[in-house]
XYZ file of C-alpha atoms in Angstrom:
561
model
C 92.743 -33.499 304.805
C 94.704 -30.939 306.691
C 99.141 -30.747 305.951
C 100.201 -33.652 308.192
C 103.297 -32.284 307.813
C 105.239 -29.585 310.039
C 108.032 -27.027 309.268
C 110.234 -27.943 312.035
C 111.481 -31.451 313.070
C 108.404 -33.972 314.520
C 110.357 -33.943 317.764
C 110.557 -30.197 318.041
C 107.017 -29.654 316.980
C 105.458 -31.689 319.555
C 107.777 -30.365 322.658
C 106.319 -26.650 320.718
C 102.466 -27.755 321.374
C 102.489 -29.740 324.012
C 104.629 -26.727 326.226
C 102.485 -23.550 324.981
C 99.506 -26.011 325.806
C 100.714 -26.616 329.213
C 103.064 -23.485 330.386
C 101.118 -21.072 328.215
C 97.939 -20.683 330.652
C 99.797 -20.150 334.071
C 102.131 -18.175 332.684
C 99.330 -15.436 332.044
C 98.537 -15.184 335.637
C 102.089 -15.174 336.727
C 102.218 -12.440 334.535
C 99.543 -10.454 335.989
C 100.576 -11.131 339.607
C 104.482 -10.220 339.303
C 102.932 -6.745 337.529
C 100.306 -5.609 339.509
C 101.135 -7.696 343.590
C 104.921 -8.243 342.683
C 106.261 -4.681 341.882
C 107.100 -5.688 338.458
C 109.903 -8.190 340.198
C 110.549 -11.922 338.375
C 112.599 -12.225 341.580
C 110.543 -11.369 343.932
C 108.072 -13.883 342.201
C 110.466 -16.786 342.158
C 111.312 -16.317 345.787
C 107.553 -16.156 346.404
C 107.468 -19.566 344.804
C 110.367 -21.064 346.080
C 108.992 -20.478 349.878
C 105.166 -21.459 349.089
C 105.962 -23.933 346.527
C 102.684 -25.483 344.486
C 100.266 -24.207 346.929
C 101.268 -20.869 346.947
C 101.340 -20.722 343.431
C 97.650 -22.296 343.329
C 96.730 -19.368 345.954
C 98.010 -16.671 343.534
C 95.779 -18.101 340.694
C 92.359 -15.767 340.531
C 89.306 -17.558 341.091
C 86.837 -16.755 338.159
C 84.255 -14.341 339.315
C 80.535 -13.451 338.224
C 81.731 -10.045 337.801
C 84.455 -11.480 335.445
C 82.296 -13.859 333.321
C 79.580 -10.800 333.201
C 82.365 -8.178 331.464
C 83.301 -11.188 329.183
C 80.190 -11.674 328.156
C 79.102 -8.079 327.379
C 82.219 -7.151 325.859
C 81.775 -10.052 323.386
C 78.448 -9.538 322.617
C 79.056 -5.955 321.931
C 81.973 -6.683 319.470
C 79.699 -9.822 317.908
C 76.474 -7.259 317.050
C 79.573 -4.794 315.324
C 80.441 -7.025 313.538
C 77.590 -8.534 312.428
C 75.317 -5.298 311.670
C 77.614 -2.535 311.144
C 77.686 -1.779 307.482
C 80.908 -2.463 305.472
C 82.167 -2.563 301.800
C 82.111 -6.440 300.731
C 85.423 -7.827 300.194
C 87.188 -11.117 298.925
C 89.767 -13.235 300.725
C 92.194 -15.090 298.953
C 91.841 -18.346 297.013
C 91.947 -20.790 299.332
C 94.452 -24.026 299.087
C 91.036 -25.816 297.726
C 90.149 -23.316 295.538
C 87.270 -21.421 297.917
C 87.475 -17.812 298.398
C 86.360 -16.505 301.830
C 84.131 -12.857 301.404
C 83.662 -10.549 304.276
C 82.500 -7.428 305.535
C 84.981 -4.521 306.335
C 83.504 -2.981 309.098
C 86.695 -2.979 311.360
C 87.157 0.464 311.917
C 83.481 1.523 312.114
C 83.789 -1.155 314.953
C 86.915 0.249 316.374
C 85.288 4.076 316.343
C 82.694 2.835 318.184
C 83.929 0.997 320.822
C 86.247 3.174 321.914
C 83.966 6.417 321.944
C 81.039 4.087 323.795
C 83.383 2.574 326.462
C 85.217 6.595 327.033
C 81.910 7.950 327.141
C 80.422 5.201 329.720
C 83.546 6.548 331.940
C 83.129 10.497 331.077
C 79.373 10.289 331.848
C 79.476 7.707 335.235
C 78.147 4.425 333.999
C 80.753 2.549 333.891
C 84.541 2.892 335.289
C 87.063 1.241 333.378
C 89.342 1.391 336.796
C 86.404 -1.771 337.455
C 88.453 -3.991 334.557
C 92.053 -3.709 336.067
C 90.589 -4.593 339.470
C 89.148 -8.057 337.970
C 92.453 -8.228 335.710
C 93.195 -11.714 337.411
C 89.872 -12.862 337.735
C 88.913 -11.687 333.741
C 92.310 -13.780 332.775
C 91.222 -16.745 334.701
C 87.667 -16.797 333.267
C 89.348 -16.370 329.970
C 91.494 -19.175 330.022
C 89.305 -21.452 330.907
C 86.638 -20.079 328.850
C 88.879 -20.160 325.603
C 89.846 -23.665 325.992
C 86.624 -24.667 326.110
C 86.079 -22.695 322.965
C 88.743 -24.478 321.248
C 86.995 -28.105 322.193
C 84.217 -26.769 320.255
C 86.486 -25.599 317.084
C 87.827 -29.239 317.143
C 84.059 -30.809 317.185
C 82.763 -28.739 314.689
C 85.423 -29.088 312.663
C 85.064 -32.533 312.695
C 81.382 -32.650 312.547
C 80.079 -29.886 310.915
C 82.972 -27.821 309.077
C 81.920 -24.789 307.464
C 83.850 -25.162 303.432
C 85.711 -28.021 302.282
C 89.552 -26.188 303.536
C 88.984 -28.344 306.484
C 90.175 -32.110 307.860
C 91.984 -33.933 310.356
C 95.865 -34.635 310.479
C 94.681 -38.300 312.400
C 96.473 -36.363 315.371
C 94.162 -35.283 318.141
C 96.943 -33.024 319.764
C 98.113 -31.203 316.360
C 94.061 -30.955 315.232
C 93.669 -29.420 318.524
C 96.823 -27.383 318.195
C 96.307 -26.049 314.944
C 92.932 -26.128 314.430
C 90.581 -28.385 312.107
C 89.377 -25.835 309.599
C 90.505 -22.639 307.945
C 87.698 -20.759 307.635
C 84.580 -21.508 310.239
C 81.798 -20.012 310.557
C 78.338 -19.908 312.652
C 76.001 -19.898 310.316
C 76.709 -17.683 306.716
C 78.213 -14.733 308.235
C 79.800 -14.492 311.302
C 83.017 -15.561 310.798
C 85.110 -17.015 313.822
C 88.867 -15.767 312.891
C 87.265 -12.232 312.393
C 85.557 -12.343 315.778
C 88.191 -14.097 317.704
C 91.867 -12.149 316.075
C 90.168 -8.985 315.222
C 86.954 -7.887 317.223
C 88.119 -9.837 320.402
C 91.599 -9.760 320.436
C 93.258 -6.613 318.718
C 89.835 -4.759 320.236
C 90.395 -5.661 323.261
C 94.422 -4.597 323.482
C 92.849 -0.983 322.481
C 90.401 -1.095 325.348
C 92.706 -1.946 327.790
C 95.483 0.421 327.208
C 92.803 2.997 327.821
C 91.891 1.019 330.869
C 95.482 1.319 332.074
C 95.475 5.060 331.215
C 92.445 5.579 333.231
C 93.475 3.112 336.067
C 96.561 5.532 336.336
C 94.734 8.370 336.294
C 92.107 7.737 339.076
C 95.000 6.548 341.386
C 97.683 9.164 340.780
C 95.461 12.226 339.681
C 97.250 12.815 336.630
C 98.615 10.564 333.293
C 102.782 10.149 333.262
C 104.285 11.081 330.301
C 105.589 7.714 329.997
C 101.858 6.137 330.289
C 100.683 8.726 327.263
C 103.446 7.395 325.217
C 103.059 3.860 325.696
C 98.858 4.308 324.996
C 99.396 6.420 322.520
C 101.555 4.333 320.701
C 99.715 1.032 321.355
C 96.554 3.229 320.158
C 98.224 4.197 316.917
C 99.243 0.592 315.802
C 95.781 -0.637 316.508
C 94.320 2.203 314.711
C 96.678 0.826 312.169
C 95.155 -2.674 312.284
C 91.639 -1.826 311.515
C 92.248 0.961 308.758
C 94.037 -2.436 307.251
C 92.278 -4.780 308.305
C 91.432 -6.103 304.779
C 94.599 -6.336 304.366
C 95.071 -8.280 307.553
C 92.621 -10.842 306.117
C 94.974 -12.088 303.131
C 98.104 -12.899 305.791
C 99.047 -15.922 306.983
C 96.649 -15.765 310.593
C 93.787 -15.899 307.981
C 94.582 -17.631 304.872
C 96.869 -20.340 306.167
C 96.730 -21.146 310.023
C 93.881 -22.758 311.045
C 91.780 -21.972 313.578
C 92.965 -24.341 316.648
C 94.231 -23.327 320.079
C 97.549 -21.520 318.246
C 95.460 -18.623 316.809
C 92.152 -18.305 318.810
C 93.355 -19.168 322.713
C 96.278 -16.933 321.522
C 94.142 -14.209 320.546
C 91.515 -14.731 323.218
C 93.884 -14.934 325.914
C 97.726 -14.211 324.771
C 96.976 -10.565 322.723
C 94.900 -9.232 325.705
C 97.392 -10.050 328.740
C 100.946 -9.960 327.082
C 100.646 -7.306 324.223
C 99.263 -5.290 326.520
C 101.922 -5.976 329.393
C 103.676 -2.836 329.371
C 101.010 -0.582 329.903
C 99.719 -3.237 332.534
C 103.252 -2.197 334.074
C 103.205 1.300 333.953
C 99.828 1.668 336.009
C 101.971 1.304 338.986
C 105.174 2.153 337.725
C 104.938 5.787 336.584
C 108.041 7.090 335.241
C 108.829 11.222 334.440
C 110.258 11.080 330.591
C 110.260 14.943 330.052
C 108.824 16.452 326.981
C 111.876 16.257 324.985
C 112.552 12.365 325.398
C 109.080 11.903 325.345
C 108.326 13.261 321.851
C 111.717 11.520 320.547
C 110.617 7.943 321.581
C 106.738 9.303 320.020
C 107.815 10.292 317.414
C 110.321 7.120 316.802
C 107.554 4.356 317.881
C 104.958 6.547 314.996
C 107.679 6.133 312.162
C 108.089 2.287 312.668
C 104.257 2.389 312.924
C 103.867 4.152 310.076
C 106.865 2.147 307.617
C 104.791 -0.935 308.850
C 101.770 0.288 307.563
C 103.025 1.671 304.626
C 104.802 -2.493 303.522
C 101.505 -3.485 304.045
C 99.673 -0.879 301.871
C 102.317 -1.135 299.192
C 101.932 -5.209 298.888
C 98.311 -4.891 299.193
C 97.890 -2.288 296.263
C 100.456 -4.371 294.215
C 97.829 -7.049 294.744
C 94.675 -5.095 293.858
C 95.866 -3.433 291.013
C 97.729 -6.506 289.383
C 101.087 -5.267 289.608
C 100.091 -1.843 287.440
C 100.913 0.529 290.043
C 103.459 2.721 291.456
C 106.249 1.119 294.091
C 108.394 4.577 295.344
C 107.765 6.269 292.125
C 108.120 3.452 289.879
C 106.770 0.635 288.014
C 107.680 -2.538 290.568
C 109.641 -4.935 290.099
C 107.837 -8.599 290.180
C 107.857 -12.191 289.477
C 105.217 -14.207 287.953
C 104.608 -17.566 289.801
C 102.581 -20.364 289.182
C 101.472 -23.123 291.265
C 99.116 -25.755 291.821
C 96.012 -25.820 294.110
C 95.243 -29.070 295.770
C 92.304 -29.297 293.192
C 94.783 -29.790 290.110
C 93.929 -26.503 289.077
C 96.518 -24.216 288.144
C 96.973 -20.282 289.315
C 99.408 -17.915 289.372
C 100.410 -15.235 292.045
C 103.093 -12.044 291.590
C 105.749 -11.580 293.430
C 106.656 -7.863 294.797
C 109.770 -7.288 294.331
C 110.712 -3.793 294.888
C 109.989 -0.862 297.173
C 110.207 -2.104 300.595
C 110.029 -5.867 299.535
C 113.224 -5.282 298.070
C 115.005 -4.968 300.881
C 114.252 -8.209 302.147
C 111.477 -10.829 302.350
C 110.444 -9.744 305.340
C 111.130 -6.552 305.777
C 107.912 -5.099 307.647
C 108.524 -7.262 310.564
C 111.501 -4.937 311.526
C 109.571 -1.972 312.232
C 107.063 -3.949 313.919
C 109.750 -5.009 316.314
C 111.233 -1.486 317.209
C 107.873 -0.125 317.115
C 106.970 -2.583 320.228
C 109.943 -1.314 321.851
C 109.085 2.262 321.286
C 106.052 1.355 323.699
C 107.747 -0.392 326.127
C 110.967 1.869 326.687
C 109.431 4.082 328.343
C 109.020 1.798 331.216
C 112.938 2.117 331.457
C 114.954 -0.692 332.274
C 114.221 -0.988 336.086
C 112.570 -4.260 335.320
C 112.826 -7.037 332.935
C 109.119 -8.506 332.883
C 108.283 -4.856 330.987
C 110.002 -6.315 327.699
C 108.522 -9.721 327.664
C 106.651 -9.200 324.824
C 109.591 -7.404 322.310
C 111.340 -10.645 323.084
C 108.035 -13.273 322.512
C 107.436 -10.683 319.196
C 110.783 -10.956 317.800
C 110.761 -15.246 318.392
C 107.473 -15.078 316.936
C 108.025 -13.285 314.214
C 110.888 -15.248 313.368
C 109.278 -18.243 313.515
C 106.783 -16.752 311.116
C 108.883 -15.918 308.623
C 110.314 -19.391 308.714
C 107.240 -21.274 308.196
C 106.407 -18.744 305.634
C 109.405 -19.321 303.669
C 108.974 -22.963 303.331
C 105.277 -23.038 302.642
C 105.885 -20.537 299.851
C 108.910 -22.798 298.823
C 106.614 -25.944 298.584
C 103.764 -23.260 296.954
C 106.006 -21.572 294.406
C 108.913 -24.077 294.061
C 111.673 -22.332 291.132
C 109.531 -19.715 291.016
C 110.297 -18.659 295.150
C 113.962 -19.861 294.043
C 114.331 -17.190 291.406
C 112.300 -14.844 294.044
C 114.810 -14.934 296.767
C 117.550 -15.058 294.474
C 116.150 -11.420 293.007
C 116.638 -10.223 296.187
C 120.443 -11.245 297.030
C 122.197 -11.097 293.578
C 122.540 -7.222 293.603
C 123.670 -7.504 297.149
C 126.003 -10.531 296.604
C 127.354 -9.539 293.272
C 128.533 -5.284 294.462
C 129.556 -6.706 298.555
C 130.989 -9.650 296.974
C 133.491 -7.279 294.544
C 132.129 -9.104 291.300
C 129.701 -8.018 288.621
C 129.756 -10.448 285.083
C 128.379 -8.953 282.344
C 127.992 -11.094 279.785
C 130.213 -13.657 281.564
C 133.056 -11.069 281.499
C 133.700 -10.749 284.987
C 134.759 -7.502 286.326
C 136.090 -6.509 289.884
C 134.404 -4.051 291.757
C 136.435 -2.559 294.501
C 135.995 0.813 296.801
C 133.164 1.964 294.154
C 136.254 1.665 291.287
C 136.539 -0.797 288.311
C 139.456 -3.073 287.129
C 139.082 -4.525 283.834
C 140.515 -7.637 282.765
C 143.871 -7.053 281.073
C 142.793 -8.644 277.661
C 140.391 -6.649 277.166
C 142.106 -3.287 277.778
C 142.764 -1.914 274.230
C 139.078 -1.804 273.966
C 138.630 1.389 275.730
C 139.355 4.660 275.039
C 141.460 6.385 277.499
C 139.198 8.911 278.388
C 136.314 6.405 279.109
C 138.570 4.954 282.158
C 136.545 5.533 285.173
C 138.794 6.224 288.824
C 137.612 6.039 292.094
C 137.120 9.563 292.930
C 134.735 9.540 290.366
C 132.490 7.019 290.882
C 132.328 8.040 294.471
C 131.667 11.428 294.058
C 128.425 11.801 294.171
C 125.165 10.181 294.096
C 125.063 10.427 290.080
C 127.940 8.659 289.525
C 127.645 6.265 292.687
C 127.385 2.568 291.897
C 123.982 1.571 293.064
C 123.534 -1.924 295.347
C 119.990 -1.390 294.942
C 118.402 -4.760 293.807
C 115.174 -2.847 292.836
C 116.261 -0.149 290.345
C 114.016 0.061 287.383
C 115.940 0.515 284.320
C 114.498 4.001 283.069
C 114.674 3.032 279.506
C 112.336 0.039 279.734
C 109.655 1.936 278.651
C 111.124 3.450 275.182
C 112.638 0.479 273.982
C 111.919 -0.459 270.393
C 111.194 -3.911 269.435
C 113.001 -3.275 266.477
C 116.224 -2.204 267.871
C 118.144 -5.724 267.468
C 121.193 -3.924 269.867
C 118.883 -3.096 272.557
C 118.086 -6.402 274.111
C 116.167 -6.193 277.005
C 117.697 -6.119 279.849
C 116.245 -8.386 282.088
C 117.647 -11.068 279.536
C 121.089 -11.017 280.531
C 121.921 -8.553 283.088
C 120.859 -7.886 287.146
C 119.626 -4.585 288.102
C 122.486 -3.592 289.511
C 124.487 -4.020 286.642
C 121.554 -2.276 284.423
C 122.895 0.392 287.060
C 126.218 0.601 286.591
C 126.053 0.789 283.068
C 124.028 4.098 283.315
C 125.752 5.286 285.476
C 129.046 4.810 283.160
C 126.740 6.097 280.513
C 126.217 9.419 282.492
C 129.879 9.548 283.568
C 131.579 9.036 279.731
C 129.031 11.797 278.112
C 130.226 14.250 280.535
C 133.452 13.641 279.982
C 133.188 13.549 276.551
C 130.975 17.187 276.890
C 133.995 18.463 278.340
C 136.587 17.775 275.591
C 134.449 18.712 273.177
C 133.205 21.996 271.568
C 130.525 19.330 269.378
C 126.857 19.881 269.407
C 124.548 17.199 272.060
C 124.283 15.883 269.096
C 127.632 15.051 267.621
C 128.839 14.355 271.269
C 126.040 11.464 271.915
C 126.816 9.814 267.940
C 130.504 9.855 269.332
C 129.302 7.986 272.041
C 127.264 5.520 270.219
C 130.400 5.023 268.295
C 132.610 4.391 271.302
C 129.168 1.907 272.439
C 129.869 0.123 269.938
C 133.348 -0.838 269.979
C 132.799 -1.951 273.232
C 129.215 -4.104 272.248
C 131.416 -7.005 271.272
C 131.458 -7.661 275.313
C 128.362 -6.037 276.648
C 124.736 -5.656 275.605
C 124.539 -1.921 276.039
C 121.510 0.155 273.874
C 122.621 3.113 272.518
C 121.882 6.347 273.544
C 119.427 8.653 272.068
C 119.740 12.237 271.384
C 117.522 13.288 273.834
């Protein structure tokens, strides 16, 4: 049976569906019109409306054409034969919530390679003029609408009648089974897989295509590509490029391994990725605007290093999965939780939990370059025009809403375990911004990068061990970290033996593991500089002052390096 129940209210969820189901569709071709016949205007769109009413909006609405369906149809058949008979390295999906794991072929980018050099070269050498595509832009969206929902009908019956593995069912809700979809991994026969074909080799291909369609369309009309035009396709080429060097990757995310495949995911990718995603270049066809070289290579260069920090969260979690956790996060060994959890067999599994790197900074971290990166594309429309940055908004609601339903299915997945996972994350932050680290549950105040002990405790340190704020501010040695990721370097040479050197992890947060290095660092200097001891001597003088103070903190004591 599929999850009956939903992450937001009941009430919410079914004003969600039943509005995408219903305002999603027509707003695609309203879209397209105010772009390409409205001059970019939502006003001029609206006033359109308000004088022709229904009718004129049915007037606007392309008619389907046999020139439409006929693209469609080629284009789709192309991408099916990639995907089918291109050669690819096998690879393994995730376990499934009933215990299946899906296996597929990467051949994404082999795909990718070659439909872009067939469909450039079918324009360098005459066949075929892409121009041909943004003249039937209406008409293609029209076919595809319609042709997409009727695609979905058949994702409902077969789920229902002939799924494809046992991650399948029905909620007993005809509008949420359509909605969401009936199974989570279908398939025509033992190989072609639907999500593949529909999100990948339909939908992301196509956003590639036509931002080279828009490119060209510009190029026959104007003579010449704007600067602004070569950023935007550039950009939107990159972080496709992107998508298919990772697509493996792509296939253990929630599109794939949770969300089934229902009107949500395929109509969106059908229909949603190829008209709004690719919106701004649809916009800039008629819209050229002069950037100059300089701003252009600034907003380039700014749109590749969100591109690339996006890329480079995904690759990090990805290794951290293929490897086990025994790899390198920025240099490092990375910082990770164990969790367990149930499958809806009974059977238990466990998962780890990055941690560090850039899944230190926050849960979901890689969705902010993703964000600026779509509003590297777009700004070089300017700001003439609202309808440019449709998309940045829908992306940033989308992604929010993502991360939400995320959070709570990993909550319900990983119960304490997600607890003690999010909690990771905030204590470092919470316990330095907040102006209290406990050690030991000795609390101690932590304000403008200085310490103030507690009074009863003040006869246990030496004088010259008192640390001022000049100091700890003074550079990034002596700096009191807020990092929540910090490895402690001494991890590794511990000795099981040592009774005083109790792991860390036992008692204290990173950031206090920090701190006490860093006061470490601090006192040895200072004691190097009132004394003419050997290393030596100096570092058994500050064991010695260690442990006077050990009868408060677990501190291991230093070696003699």
């Amino acid at each position: 049976m599929a999850e009956a129940k939903t992450v937001h209210s009941p009430a919410l969820t079914y004003f969600s569906m039943i509005s995408l189901l219903t305002l999603c569709p027509p707003f695609v071709i309203l879209l397209w019109y105010t772009m390409v016949h409205a001059d970019g205007s939502v006003l001029q769109t609206w006033d359109y409306l308000k004088q022709h009413g229904v009718q004129g909006f049915i007037d606007i609405w392309p008619r389907p054409t046999a020139i439409a369906w006929k693209l469609i149809a080629c284009y789709a058949a192309f991408e099916a034969a990639l995907q089918l008979f291109l050669p690819g390295k096998t690879v393994e999906g995730p376990i499934s919530p009933c215990g299946n794991r899906p296996v597929y072929k990467a051949n994404g980018m082999q795909a990718y390679a070659v439909t872009l050099i067939t469909y450039l070269s079918l324009w360098w050498f005459g066949i075929f003029n892409p121009a041909i595509v943004y003249d039937h832009l209406g008409e293609i969206y029209s076919a595809l609408i319609f042709g997409s929902l009727i695609f979905c009908i058949f994702l409902y019956i077969k789920g229902h009648v002939a799924p494809s593995s046992t991650d399948s069912g029905s909620s007993g809700n005809i509008i949420i089974d359509f909605y969401w979809g009936m199974e989570l991994y279908p398939r025509i026969g033992k190989n072609f897989d639907i999500k593949v074909f529909t999100n990948c080799r339909f939908g992301m291909m196509s956003w590639a295509v036509l931002a080279v369609t828009y490119c060209i369309k510009q190029y026959e009309e104007n003579g010449k590509v704007a600067d602004s035009m070569l950023v935007n396709t550039i950009l939107m080429l990159v972080y496709v490029t992107k998508f298919f060097w990772w697509e493996a990757g792509y296939w253990n995310t929630m599109d794939i391994a949770h969300d089934r495949a229902g009107f949500y995911i395929c109509w969106g990718c059908l229909v949603w990725v190829p008209s709004i995603y690719t919106s701004p270049g649809m916009y800039l066809v008629n819209h050229p605007v002069n950037l100059g070289t300089q701003l252009a290579i600034y907003i380039l260069a700014a749109g590749i290093t969100c591109i690339y920090i996006n890329y480079d969260c995904d690759r990090q979690r990805q290794e951290f999965r293929r490897t086990n956790g025994k790899c390198l996060v920025w240099g490092k060994a990375p910082s990770k939780i164990v969790a367990s959890y149930t499958t809806t067999s009974g059977e238990t599994k466990s998962s780890l939990l990055l941690t560090s790197g850039w899944w230190g900074l926050s849960r979901h971290f890689h969705y902010v370059p993703e964000i600026l990166a779509a509003f590297f594309w777009t700004v070089p429309a300017l700001f003439g025009h609202f309808l440019p940055y449709f998309y940045v908004l829908f992306l940033t609601i989308l992604l929010f809403d993502r991360a939400k339903r995320d959070d709570d299915r990993c909550r319900s997945k990983y119960g304490k375990y997600w607890k003690k996972y999010c909690e990771k994350k905030m204590s470092s932050y919470d316990n330095v911004i907040g102006g209290k680290l406990k050690l030991k549950g000795k609390a101690l105040d932590v304000k403008a990068g200085g310490v103030k002990k507690k009074k009863k405790h003040k006869k246990q340190y030496d004088q010259n061990s008192e640390v001022t704020e000049n100091e700890l501010s003074a550079d990034g040695s002596t700096r009191l970290s807020t990092d929540p990721n910090e490895e402690d370097p001494n991890d590794a040479n511990k000795s099981s033996g040592e009774k005083n050197a109790a792991p860390y992890d036992d008692h204290l947060t990173p950031a206090e593991r920090r701190y006490i290095e860093q006061r470490e660092k601090l006192d040895v200097n200072r004691l190097a500089r009132i004394s003419n001891k050997s290393h030596r001597d100096r570092i058994q003088d500050f064991n010695q002052y260690l442990a006077n103070m050990s009868e408060h903190y677990d501190i291991p004591k230093v070696g003699p390096g």
